Amino acid sequence: MDTKDACIVGWGHTPFGRREEDLEGLIGLAVTEAIESAGIEATQIDGIWLGHFNAGMVRDGFASSLALQVDDALRFTPATRCENACASGSAALHGARNAIRAGDAKVALVIGAEKMTALDTAGVTDALMQAGYAKEDDGQSFPMIFARFAESYFQRYGDHSTTLARIAAKNHRNALANPLAHLRKDLGEEFCNTVSEKNPMIAPPLRMSDCSLISDGAAALILVADDMAEEFDHAIGFRAAVQVNDYLPMSRRELLDFPGPAEAFRRAYAAAGVGVTDLSFAEVHDCFTIAELLSYEAMGLAPKGQGARAIEEGTVLKGGALPVNVSGGLKAKGHPVGATGVSMHVLAARQLAGQAGEMQLPGAELGCVFNMGGSGVANYVSILERVGGKA
């Protein structure tokens, strides 16, 4: 099999939120929709890659073969679980793409899934702490870890609580157009910028409105070799797909440089032969609002310490030069950990195919996805474009 790359030709995505289905049920919904979307037969799938963090949130620690039960024709198909913290979904996508590029597969099924609400908030918090560095971070929740980013930023560049509130309000406003989002409610900047009973301080200076949601959900993609692209209604290709891993200990990194994400963006732009101003939109990993602010600077939208300009000047708004998180982002769409990376690619592909519904941006030609695992440790940047298809 001699192919240059893979392309996305089908997708599935459950609504995110508190779901009745278990992990197997969520996977089944997303996979069924993806196969139908691509218009393929299950017999054509050469391999399955599942992104799933888990860390004890469910007892399904060996989940790679759950997709086989969607269709008996999938029996005996190789299936692998991929884990890279909150970037587990992108890890699965890269595994599938690499198999196609190597000629080991022509058609691949990529799934991202997580069932989080089976535990209470304290249980989920404890599970997610396993994505930290135990020797330094033991006992620190991820809100505490990202509060360290925010504290450092505020100390160096001044109090940007209002900027974080604007980011949260933007993403909740965007989620109103996303029927798959967990929280479709316009909270408003004033609410997000005010500590209250409904918006308590979680880890100073981060308020509840600065934190992503605990959600259940799944998403799935069908990837095929690019020499098959014209057989499908839509084909979305990779101008670039980059993975960069940084040191796990935060003590070995300059936090405000966001070095892992910045390097991932730099390599992706170089591979794609583009710059930030060439992008039509971006879906970035706003696990906390400070992460989106730092992403503006890492991706080159603003110099260090001036990320606030991107939202103050309207650049990242839905009608701006580079809309960011028109889906609502992790902040409002939800963050079922293993599903997130796949979800981001599904929604980006739908934008490029002109199938984003109320979220659709006019003239979307080049989309960027940034998915991050841990505190800027596992970093994936994809730059996507439409490369063919019948429609």
mmCIF file of C-alpha atoms in Angstrom:
data_model
loop_
_atom_site.group_PDB
_atom_site.id
_atom_site.type_symbol
_atom_site.label_atom_id
_atom_site.label_comp_id
_atom_site.label_asym_id
_atom_site.label_seq_id
_atom_site.Cartn_x
_atom_site.Cartn_y
_atom_site.Cartn_z
ATOM 1 C CA MET A 1 0.000 0.000 0.000
ATOM 2 C CA ASP A 2 1.698 3.179 -1.180
ATOM 3 C CA THR A 3 0.036 6.241 0.313
ATOM 4 C CA LYS A 4 1.280 9.619 1.432
ATOM 5 C CA ASP A 5 -1.183 10.309 4.213
ATOM 6 C CA ALA A 6 -4.600 9.713 5.739
ATOM 7 C CA CYS A 7 -7.756 11.758 5.471
ATOM 8 C CA ILE A 8 -10.941 11.982 7.533
ATOM 9 C CA VAL A 9 -14.064 10.831 5.702
ATOM 10 C CA GLY A 10 -16.613 10.171 8.449
ATOM 11 C CA TRP A 11 -17.415 11.136 12.015
ATOM 12 C CA GLY A 12 -19.677 10.492 14.960
ATOM 13 C CA HIS A 13 -20.192 12.436 18.175
ATOM 14 C CA THR A 14 -22.524 11.890 21.112
ATOM 15 C CA PRO A 15 -23.876 14.856 23.039
ATOM 16 C CA PHE A 16 -21.598 15.569 26.005
ATOM 17 C CA GLY A 17 -22.931 15.787 29.543
ATOM 18 C CA ARG A 18 -24.231 13.493 32.264
ATOM 19 C CA ARG A 19 -25.169 10.452 30.183
ATOM 20 C CA GLU A 20 -27.128 7.335 31.127
ATOM 21 C CA GLU A 21 -25.011 5.107 28.877
ATOM 22 C CA ASP A 22 -21.972 3.281 30.220
ATOM 23 C CA LEU A 23 -18.604 3.431 28.438
ATOM 24 C CA GLU A 24 -19.541 0.639 26.051
ATOM 25 C CA GLY A 25 -22.803 2.345 25.166
ATOM 26 C CA LEU A 26 -21.105 5.673 24.477
ATOM 27 C CA ILE A 27 -18.539 4.008 22.236
ATOM 28 C CA GLY A 28 -21.308 2.199 20.354
ATOM 29 C CA LEU A 29 -23.222 5.390 19.620
ATOM 30 C CA ALA A 30 -20.201 7.257 18.267
ATOM 31 C CA VAL A 31 -18.882 4.333 16.210
ATOM 32 C CA THR A 32 -22.243 3.577 14.615
ATOM 33 C CA GLU A 33 -22.662 7.199 13.567
ATOM 34 C CA ALA A 34 -19.108 7.408 12.185
ATOM 35 C CA ILE A 35 -19.473 4.277 10.063
ATOM 36 C CA GLU A 36 -22.796 5.501 8.699
ATOM 37 C CA SER A 37 -21.349 8.967 8.071
ATOM 38 C CA ALA A 38 -18.502 7.558 5.993
ATOM 39 C CA GLY A 39 -20.798 5.151 4.159
ATOM 40 C CA ILE A 40 -18.459 2.204 4.641
ATOM 41 C CA GLU A 41 -18.962 -1.380 5.758
ATOM 42 C CA ALA A 42 -17.476 -2.544 9.043
ATOM 43 C CA THR A 43 -15.616 -5.236 7.096
ATOM 44 C CA GLN A 44 -13.460 -2.502 5.514
ATOM 45 C CA ILE A 45 -11.955 -1.383 8.832
ATOM 46 C CA ASP A 46 -8.369 -2.568 9.201
ATOM 47 C CA GLY A 47 -7.707 -1.335 12.733
ATOM 48 C CA ILE A 48 -9.243 0.405 15.723
ATOM 49 C CA TRP A 49 -7.580 2.959 18.003
ATOM 50 C CA LEU A 50 -9.340 4.019 21.219
ATOM 51 C CA GLY A 51 -8.381 7.078 23.270
ATOM 52 C CA HIS A 52 -9.387 6.493 26.915
ATOM 53 C CA PHE A 53 -7.768 7.909 30.056
ATOM 54 C CA ASN A 54 -9.885 6.215 32.773
ATOM 55 C CA ALA A 55 -7.507 6.282 35.800
ATOM 56 C CA GLY A 56 -10.151 4.405 37.760
ATOM 57 C CA MET A 57 -13.178 6.477 36.744
ATOM 58 C CA VAL A 58 -14.759 3.230 35.503
ATOM 59 C CA ARG A 59 -13.819 -0.408 35.944
ATOM 60 C CA ASP A 60 -13.378 -0.912 32.189
ATOM 61 C CA GLY A 61 -9.586 -0.799 32.265
ATOM 62 C CA PHE A 62 -9.292 -3.007 29.176
ATOM 63 C CA ALA A 63 -11.605 -1.205 26.795
ATOM 64 C CA SER A 64 -9.969 -1.507 23.382
ATOM 65 C CA SER A 65 -12.242 -4.312 22.141
ATOM 66 C CA LEU A 66 -15.538 -2.752 23.219
ATOM 67 C CA ALA A 67 -16.032 -1.347 19.712
ATOM 68 C CA LEU A 68 -16.047 -4.853 18.249
ATOM 69 C CA GLN A 69 -19.485 -5.400 19.735
ATOM 70 C CA VAL A 70 -20.965 -2.663 17.549
ATOM 71 C CA ASP A 71 -20.885 -4.977 14.535
ATOM 72 C CA ASP A 72 -19.977 -8.663 14.355
ATOM 73 C CA ALA A 73 -17.976 -7.886 11.225
ATOM 74 C CA LEU A 74 -15.455 -6.087 13.456
ATOM 75 C CA ARG A 75 -14.535 -9.316 15.270
ATOM 76 C CA PHE A 76 -10.807 -10.068 15.052
ATOM 77 C CA THR A 77 -9.996 -6.488 13.960
ATOM 78 C CA PRO A 78 -6.835 -5.278 15.743
ATOM 79 C CA ALA A 79 -7.767 -2.782 18.465
ATOM 80 C CA THR A 80 -5.499 -0.738 20.715
ATOM 81 C CA ARG A 81 -6.165 1.591 23.638
ATOM 82 C CA CYS A 82 -4.093 4.795 23.645
ATOM 83 C CA GLU A 83 -3.520 6.881 26.783
ATOM 84 C CA ASN A 84 -1.823 10.271 27.023
ATOM 85 C CA ALA A 85 -3.857 12.025 29.725
ATOM 86 C CA CYS A 86 -6.266 14.623 28.309
ATOM 87 C CA ALA A 87 -4.676 14.126 24.874
ATOM 88 C CA SER A 88 -5.543 10.419 24.716
ATOM 89 C CA GLY A 89 -7.942 11.033 21.826
ATOM 90 C CA SER A 90 -5.238 12.698 19.727
ATOM 91 C CA ALA A 91 -2.847 9.886 20.612
ATOM 92 C CA ALA A 92 -5.369 7.457 19.121
ATOM 93 C CA LEU A 93 -5.714 9.617 16.014
ATOM 94 C CA HIS A 94 -1.943 9.732 15.521
ATOM 95 C CA GLY A 95 -1.696 5.954 15.935
ATOM 96 C CA ALA A 96 -4.298 5.391 13.237
ATOM 97 C CA ARG A 97 -2.819 7.985 10.877
ATOM 98 C CA ASN A 98 0.654 6.532 11.276
ATOM 99 C CA ALA A 99 -0.616 3.030 10.455
ATOM 100 C CA ILE A 100 -2.128 4.343 7.229
ATOM 101 C CA ARG A 101 1.005 6.293 6.343
ATOM 102 C CA ALA A 102 3.092 3.167 6.967
ATOM 103 C CA GLY A 103 0.853 1.148 4.663
ATOM 104 C CA ASP A 104 -0.360 -1.155 7.416
ATOM 105 C CA ALA A 105 -4.000 -0.047 7.026
ATOM 106 C CA LYS A 106 -6.228 1.534 4.413
ATOM 107 C CA VAL A 107 -9.239 2.240 6.662
ATOM 108 C CA ALA A 108 -8.992 3.039 10.381
ATOM 109 C CA LEU A 109 -11.528 3.667 13.118
ATOM 110 C CA VAL A 110 -10.516 6.209 15.777
ATOM 111 C CA ILE A 111 -12.551 6.545 18.974
ATOM 112 C CA GLY A 112 -12.279 8.819 21.992
ATOM 113 C CA ALA A 113 -14.467 8.045 24.986
ATOM 114 C CA GLU A 114 -14.791 8.719 28.701
ATOM 115 C CA LYS A 115 -17.368 8.004 31.375
ATOM 116 C CA MET A 116 -16.646 10.442 34.214
ATOM 117 C CA THR A 117 -19.895 10.962 36.097
ATOM 118 C CA ALA A 118 -19.934 7.472 37.588
ATOM 119 C CA LEU A 119 -17.749 9.080 40.285
ATOM 120 C CA ASP A 120 -18.514 12.157 42.352
ATOM 121 C CA THR A 121 -16.502 15.362 41.871
ATOM 122 C CA ALA A 122 -13.952 14.385 44.509
ATOM 123 C CA GLY A 123 -13.457 11.007 42.852
ATOM 124 C CA VAL A 124 -12.952 12.544 39.415
ATOM 125 C CA THR A 125 -10.541 15.105 40.848
ATOM 126 C CA ASP A 126 -8.513 12.315 42.439
ATOM 127 C CA ALA A 127 -8.462 10.322 39.196
ATOM 128 C CA LEU A 128 -7.294 13.277 37.122
ATOM 129 C CA MET A 129 -4.484 13.930 39.596
ATOM 130 C CA GLN A 130 -2.856 10.795 38.211
ATOM 131 C CA ALA A 131 -1.937 12.865 35.133
ATOM 132 C CA GLY A 132 0.426 14.937 37.259
ATOM 133 C CA TYR A 133 3.969 14.267 38.497
ATOM 134 C CA ALA A 134 3.564 12.374 41.754
ATOM 135 C CA LYS A 135 6.977 13.324 43.145
ATOM 136 C CA GLU A 136 6.076 17.023 43.039
ATOM 137 C CA ASP A 137 2.334 17.318 42.500
ATOM 138 C CA ASP A 138 0.964 14.688 44.878
ATOM 139 C CA GLY A 139 -2.045 16.181 46.647
ATOM 140 C CA GLN A 140 -2.476 18.945 44.072
ATOM 141 C CA SER A 141 -5.600 18.876 41.942
ATOM 142 C CA PHE A 142 -5.498 20.101 38.359
ATOM 143 C CA PRO A 143 -7.359 23.294 39.301
ATOM 144 C CA MET A 144 -4.518 23.902 41.766
ATOM 145 C CA ILE A 145 -1.912 23.158 39.099
ATOM 146 C CA PHE A 146 -3.433 25.550 36.572
ATOM 147 C CA ALA A 147 -3.947 28.110 39.320
ATOM 148 C CA ARG A 148 -0.146 28.151 39.510
ATOM 149 C CA PHE A 149 -0.076 29.185 35.846
ATOM 150 C CA ALA A 150 -2.619 31.916 36.525
ATOM 151 C CA GLU A 151 -0.852 33.161 39.669
ATOM 152 C CA SER A 152 2.452 33.372 37.795
ATOM 153 C CA TYR A 153 0.797 35.182 34.895
ATOM 154 C CA PHE A 154 -0.909 37.700 37.168
ATOM 155 C CA GLN A 155 2.299 38.331 39.110
ATOM 156 C CA ARG A 156 4.225 39.104 35.929
ATOM 157 C CA TYR A 157 1.599 40.793 33.767
ATOM 158 C CA GLY A 158 -1.026 42.075 36.189
ATOM 159 C CA ASP A 159 -4.426 40.800 37.282
ATOM 160 C CA HIS A 160 -6.181 39.295 34.257
ATOM 161 C CA SER A 161 -9.250 37.934 36.039
ATOM 162 C CA THR A 162 -11.441 39.936 33.672
ATOM 163 C CA THR A 163 -9.659 38.439 30.655
ATOM 164 C CA LEU A 164 -10.330 34.926 31.959
ATOM 165 C CA ALA A 165 -13.978 35.835 32.528
ATOM 166 C CA ARG A 166 -14.231 37.109 28.951
ATOM 167 C CA ILE A 167 -12.824 33.822 27.653
ATOM 168 C CA ALA A 168 -15.312 31.816 29.712
ATOM 169 C CA ALA A 169 -18.225 34.001 28.626
ATOM 170 C CA LYS A 170 -17.176 33.741 24.957
ATOM 171 C CA ASN A 171 -17.074 29.970 25.045
ATOM 172 C CA HIS A 172 -20.407 29.636 26.818
ATOM 173 C CA ARG A 173 -21.946 32.013 24.298
ATOM 174 C CA ASN A 174 -20.493 29.954 21.434
ATOM 175 C CA ALA A 175 -21.898 26.752 22.925
ATOM 176 C CA LEU A 176 -25.438 28.006 22.382
ATOM 177 C CA ALA A 177 -24.992 27.049 18.712
ATOM 178 C CA ASN A 178 -23.620 23.584 19.525
ATOM 179 C CA PRO A 179 -26.347 20.986 20.150
ATOM 180 C CA LEU A 180 -23.685 18.551 21.410
ATOM 181 C CA ALA A 181 -22.439 20.852 24.184
ATOM 182 C CA HIS A 182 -22.819 19.966 27.854
ATOM 183 C CA LEU A 183 -23.739 23.460 29.082
ATOM 184 C CA ARG A 184 -25.623 25.549 26.537
ATOM 185 C CA LYS A 185 -26.118 28.643 28.641
ATOM 186 C CA ASP A 186 -24.874 32.194 28.146
ATOM 187 C CA LEU A 187 -23.378 32.911 31.570
ATOM 188 C CA GLY A 188 -22.235 36.421 30.709
ATOM 189 C CA GLU A 189 -18.985 38.154 31.569
ATOM 190 C CA GLU A 190 -20.290 39.694 34.807
ATOM 191 C CA PHE A 191 -21.259 36.319 36.269
ATOM 192 C CA CYS A 192 -17.938 34.758 35.209
ATOM 193 C CA ASN A 193 -15.999 37.656 36.735
ATOM 194 C CA THR A 194 -17.790 37.594 40.087
ATOM 195 C CA VAL A 195 -17.172 35.173 42.927
ATOM 196 C CA SER A 196 -20.527 34.019 44.255
ATOM 197 C CA GLU A 197 -22.340 31.051 45.717
ATOM 198 C CA LYS A 198 -22.965 29.796 42.172
ATOM 199 C CA ASN A 199 -19.472 30.702 40.999
ATOM 200 C CA PRO A 200 -17.176 29.962 43.924
ATOM 201 C CA MET A 201 -13.418 30.263 43.991
ATOM 202 C CA ILE A 202 -12.028 26.777 43.266
ATOM 203 C CA ALA A 203 -8.281 27.409 43.392
ATOM 204 C CA PRO A 204 -7.376 31.101 43.564
ATOM 205 C CA PRO A 205 -7.452 32.912 41.228
ATOM 206 C CA LEU A 206 -9.525 30.356 39.288
ATOM 207 C CA ARG A 207 -13.274 30.385 39.820
ATOM 208 C CA MET A 208 -15.669 27.616 38.890
ATOM 209 C CA SER A 209 -16.413 29.451 35.647
ATOM 210 C CA ASP A 210 -12.705 29.165 34.771
ATOM 211 C CA CYS A 211 -12.803 25.345 34.933
ATOM 212 C CA SER A 212 -13.962 22.854 32.320
ATOM 213 C CA LEU A 213 -16.873 20.517 32.951
ATOM 214 C CA ILE A 214 -16.999 16.926 34.162
ATOM 215 C CA SER A 215 -18.708 15.147 31.289
ATOM 216 C CA ASP A 216 -19.464 11.810 29.696
ATOM 217 C CA GLY A 217 -19.227 11.366 25.957
ATOM 218 C CA ALA A 218 -17.608 9.793 22.920
ATOM 219 C CA ALA A 219 -16.548 10.782 19.429
ATOM 220 C CA ALA A 220 -15.283 8.753 16.485
ATOM 221 C CA LEU A 221 -13.583 9.258 13.118
ATOM 222 C CA ILE A 222 -13.086 7.155 10.022
ATOM 223 C CA LEU A 223 -9.681 7.661 8.421
ATOM 224 C CA VAL A 224 -8.753 6.299 5.002
ATOM 225 C CA ALA A 225 -5.686 6.353 2.786
ATOM 226 C CA ASP A 226 -5.660 9.524 0.723
ATOM 227 C CA ASP A 227 -5.825 7.614 -2.566
ATOM 228 C CA MET A 228 -9.376 6.708 -1.547
ATOM 229 C CA ALA A 229 -10.498 10.288 -0.894
ATOM 230 C CA GLU A 230 -12.603 10.713 -4.025
ATOM 231 C CA GLU A 231 -14.760 7.721 -3.060
ATOM 232 C CA PHE A 232 -16.320 9.691 -0.204
ATOM 233 C CA ASP A 233 -18.620 12.690 0.074
ATOM 234 C CA HIS A 234 -16.068 14.657 2.077
ATOM 235 C CA ALA A 235 -12.356 14.202 2.673
ATOM 236 C CA ILE A 236 -10.428 16.279 5.205
ATOM 237 C CA GLY A 237 -6.653 16.025 5.040
ATOM 238 C CA PHE A 238 -3.738 16.807 7.329
ATOM 239 C CA ARG A 239 -1.508 19.684 6.292
ATOM 240 C CA ALA A 240 0.326 18.868 9.518
ATOM 241 C CA ALA A 241 -0.072 16.689 12.594
ATOM 242 C CA VAL A 242 2.562 17.199 15.263
ATOM 243 C CA GLN A 243 3.173 15.709 18.696
ATOM 244 C CA VAL A 244 5.523 17.322 21.212
ATOM 245 C CA ASN A 245 6.100 16.000 24.726
ATOM 246 C CA ASP A 246 7.712 18.128 27.419
ATOM 247 C CA TYR A 247 9.116 17.324 30.847
ATOM 248 C CA LEU A 248 6.535 16.008 33.279
ATOM 249 C CA PRO A 249 7.900 17.933 36.323
ATOM 250 C CA MET A 250 6.657 21.524 36.235
ATOM 251 C CA SER A 251 9.837 22.544 38.056
ATOM 252 C CA ARG A 252 11.800 21.859 34.861
ATOM 253 C CA ARG A 253 9.704 24.216 32.727
ATOM 254 C CA GLU A 254 9.169 27.976 32.523
ATOM 255 C CA LEU A 255 5.408 27.930 32.946
ATOM 256 C CA LEU A 256 4.571 31.195 31.226
ATOM 257 C CA ASP A 257 6.504 30.227 28.103
ATOM 258 C CA PHE A 258 4.038 27.315 27.636
ATOM 259 C CA PRO A 259 7.029 25.679 25.929
ATOM 260 C CA GLY A 260 5.477 22.364 24.842
ATOM 261 C CA PRO A 261 2.415 23.923 23.192
ATOM 262 C CA ALA A 262 4.527 26.693 21.637
ATOM 263 C CA GLU A 263 6.918 24.161 20.119
ATOM 264 C CA ALA A 264 4.027 22.068 18.806
ATOM 265 C CA PHE A 265 2.523 25.101 17.073
ATOM 266 C CA ARG A 266 5.921 26.096 15.672
ATOM 267 C CA ARG A 267 6.522 22.633 14.202
ATOM 268 C CA ALA A 268 2.987 22.379 12.829
ATOM 269 C CA TYR A 269 3.220 25.751 11.065
ATOM 270 C CA ALA A 270 6.583 24.766 9.583
ATOM 271 C CA ALA A 271 5.294 21.396 8.379
ATOM 272 C CA ALA A 272 2.172 22.948 6.861
ATOM 273 C CA GLY A 273 3.983 25.930 5.377
ATOM 274 C CA VAL A 274 1.580 28.381 7.013
ATOM 275 C CA GLY A 275 1.428 30.957 9.791
ATOM 276 C CA VAL A 276 -1.198 31.797 12.352
ATOM 277 C CA THR A 277 -2.779 34.419 10.065
ATOM 278 C CA ASP A 278 -3.504 31.710 7.462
ATOM 279 C CA LEU A 279 -5.826 29.814 9.803
ATOM 280 C CA SER A 280 -9.604 30.089 9.435
ATOM 281 C CA PHE A 281 -10.382 28.897 12.973
ATOM 282 C CA ALA A 282 -8.901 26.976 15.898
ATOM 283 C CA GLU A 283 -10.165 24.567 18.529
ATOM 284 C CA VAL A 284 -7.787 24.827 21.495
ATOM 285 C CA HIS A 285 -7.538 22.990 24.792
ATOM 286 C CA ASP A 286 -9.225 25.286 27.324
ATOM 287 C CA CYS A 287 -9.300 22.880 30.244
ATOM 288 C CA PHE A 288 -9.022 26.105 32.247
ATOM 289 C CA THR A 289 -9.425 29.626 30.907
ATOM 290 C CA ILE A 290 -5.778 30.389 31.671
ATOM 291 C CA ALA A 291 -4.846 27.607 29.239
ATOM 292 C CA GLU A 292 -6.740 29.346 26.437
ATOM 293 C CA LEU A 293 -5.086 32.666 27.279
ATOM 294 C CA LEU A 294 -1.635 31.059 27.186
ATOM 295 C CA SER A 295 -2.591 29.314 23.936
ATOM 296 C CA TYR A 296 -3.200 32.682 22.253
ATOM 297 C CA GLU A 297 0.425 33.530 22.961
ATOM 298 C CA ALA A 298 1.798 30.067 22.160
ATOM 299 C CA MET A 299 0.108 30.040 18.749
ATOM 300 C CA GLY A 300 1.360 33.510 17.896
ATOM 301 C CA LEU A 301 -1.816 35.563 18.144
ATOM 302 C CA ALA A 302 -0.182 37.937 20.608
ATOM 303 C CA PRO A 303 3.223 38.511 22.241
ATOM 304 C CA LYS A 304 3.901 37.112 25.711
ATOM 305 C CA GLY A 305 1.861 38.872 28.334
ATOM 306 C CA GLN A 306 -0.463 40.421 25.751
ATOM 307 C CA GLY A 307 -2.835 37.538 25.057
ATOM 308 C CA ALA A 308 -5.726 39.649 26.359
ATOM 309 C CA ARG A 309 -5.533 41.641 23.134
ATOM 310 C CA ALA A 310 -6.809 38.626 21.171
ATOM 311 C CA ILE A 311 -10.169 38.764 22.926
ATOM 312 C CA GLU A 312 -10.312 42.512 23.650
ATOM 313 C CA GLU A 313 -9.803 43.292 19.953
ATOM 314 C CA GLY A 314 -12.278 40.594 18.888
ATOM 315 C CA THR A 315 -9.767 38.437 17.000
ATOM 316 C CA VAL A 316 -10.908 35.164 18.618
ATOM 317 C CA LEU A 317 -14.628 35.907 18.597
ATOM 318 C CA LYS A 318 -16.926 34.064 16.210
ATOM 319 C CA GLY A 319 -16.877 36.961 13.753
ATOM 320 C CA GLY A 320 -13.191 37.722 14.273
ATOM 321 C CA ALA A 321 -10.133 37.080 12.135
ATOM 322 C CA LEU A 322 -9.391 33.777 13.916
ATOM 323 C CA PRO A 323 -12.385 32.388 15.842
ATOM 324 C CA VAL A 324 -11.271 30.159 18.715
ATOM 325 C CA ASN A 325 -13.487 27.461 20.211
ATOM 326 C CA VAL A 326 -16.663 28.167 18.260
ATOM 327 C CA SER A 327 -17.819 24.781 19.616
ATOM 328 C CA GLY A 328 -17.798 26.173 23.155
ATOM 329 C CA GLY A 329 -14.494 24.496 23.903
ATOM 330 C CA LEU A 330 -13.880 22.194 26.826
ATOM 331 C CA LYS A 331 -15.206 25.010 28.997
ATOM 332 C CA ALA A 332 -18.811 24.705 27.765
ATOM 333 C CA LYS A 333 -18.902 21.760 25.346
ATOM 334 C CA GLY A 334 -17.498 19.543 28.078
ATOM 335 C CA HIS A 335 -14.317 17.566 28.671
ATOM 336 C CA PRO A 336 -14.769 13.776 28.718
ATOM 337 C CA VAL A 337 -11.019 13.339 28.882
ATOM 338 C CA GLY A 338 -10.353 10.543 26.381
ATOM 339 C CA ALA A 339 -12.984 11.873 23.984
ATOM 340 C CA THR A 340 -11.735 15.451 23.804
ATOM 341 C CA GLY A 341 -9.021 15.131 21.159
ATOM 342 C CA VAL A 342 -11.270 13.165 18.816
ATOM 343 C CA SER A 343 -14.158 15.560 19.446
ATOM 344 C CA MET A 344 -12.003 18.538 18.490
ATOM 345 C CA HIS A 345 -11.033 16.867 15.204
ATOM 346 C CA VAL A 346 -14.636 15.884 14.471
ATOM 347 C CA LEU A 347 -15.857 19.449 14.887
ATOM 348 C CA ALA A 348 -12.962 20.875 12.883
ATOM 349 C CA ALA A 349 -13.637 18.388 10.072
ATOM 350 C CA ARG A 350 -17.313 19.307 10.077
ATOM 351 C CA GLN A 351 -16.387 22.994 9.751
ATOM 352 C CA LEU A 352 -14.190 22.275 6.746
ATOM 353 C CA ALA A 353 -16.867 20.086 5.160
ATOM 354 C CA GLY A 354 -19.498 22.813 5.609
ATOM 355 C CA GLN A 355 -21.495 20.595 7.975
ATOM 356 C CA ALA A 356 -21.196 22.510 11.241
ATOM 357 C CA GLY A 357 -24.802 23.695 11.372
ATOM 358 C CA GLU A 358 -25.294 26.838 13.462
ATOM 359 C CA MET A 359 -21.578 26.763 14.312
ATOM 360 C CA GLN A 360 -20.599 27.039 10.637
ATOM 361 C CA LEU A 361 -18.084 29.738 9.773
ATOM 362 C CA PRO A 362 -18.177 31.228 6.274
ATOM 363 C CA GLY A 363 -15.254 30.300 4.045
ATOM 364 C CA ALA A 364 -13.538 27.958 6.515
ATOM 365 C CA GLU A 365 -10.538 26.561 4.632
ATOM 366 C CA LEU A 366 -7.802 25.821 7.167
ATOM 367 C CA GLY A 367 -8.529 24.613 10.682
ATOM 368 C CA CYS A 368 -6.231 24.145 13.653
ATOM 369 C CA VAL A 369 -6.671 21.763 16.597
ATOM 370 C CA PHE A 370 -4.577 21.958 19.780
ATOM 371 C CA ASN A 371 -5.112 19.149 22.286
ATOM 372 C CA MET A 372 -3.026 18.991 25.455
ATOM 373 C CA GLY A 373 -2.356 16.293 28.027
ATOM 374 C CA GLY A 374 -1.452 17.303 31.575
ATOM 375 C CA SER A 375 0.043 20.722 32.298
ATOM 376 C CA GLY A 376 1.410 21.274 28.785
ATOM 377 C CA VAL A 377 3.168 17.885 28.740
ATOM 378 C CA ALA A 378 1.632 15.960 25.803
ATOM 379 C CA ASN A 379 0.875 18.456 23.041
ATOM 380 C CA TYR A 380 -0.771 17.739 19.693
ATOM 381 C CA VAL A 381 -1.390 20.282 16.946
ATOM 382 C CA SER A 382 -3.185 19.388 13.717
ATOM 383 C CA ILE A 383 -3.723 21.661 10.740
ATOM 384 C CA LEU A 384 -6.580 20.395 8.593
ATOM 385 C CA GLU A 385 -7.940 21.254 5.154
ATOM 386 C CA ARG A 386 -10.462 19.860 2.737
ATOM 387 C CA VAL A 387 -8.688 17.746 0.139
ATOM 388 C CA GLY A 388 -11.470 16.208 -1.903
ATOM 389 C CA GLY A 389 -14.704 14.304 -1.902
ATOM 390 C CA LYS A 390 -17.801 14.129 -4.068
ATOM 391 C CA ALA A 391 -19.878 16.833 -2.338
#
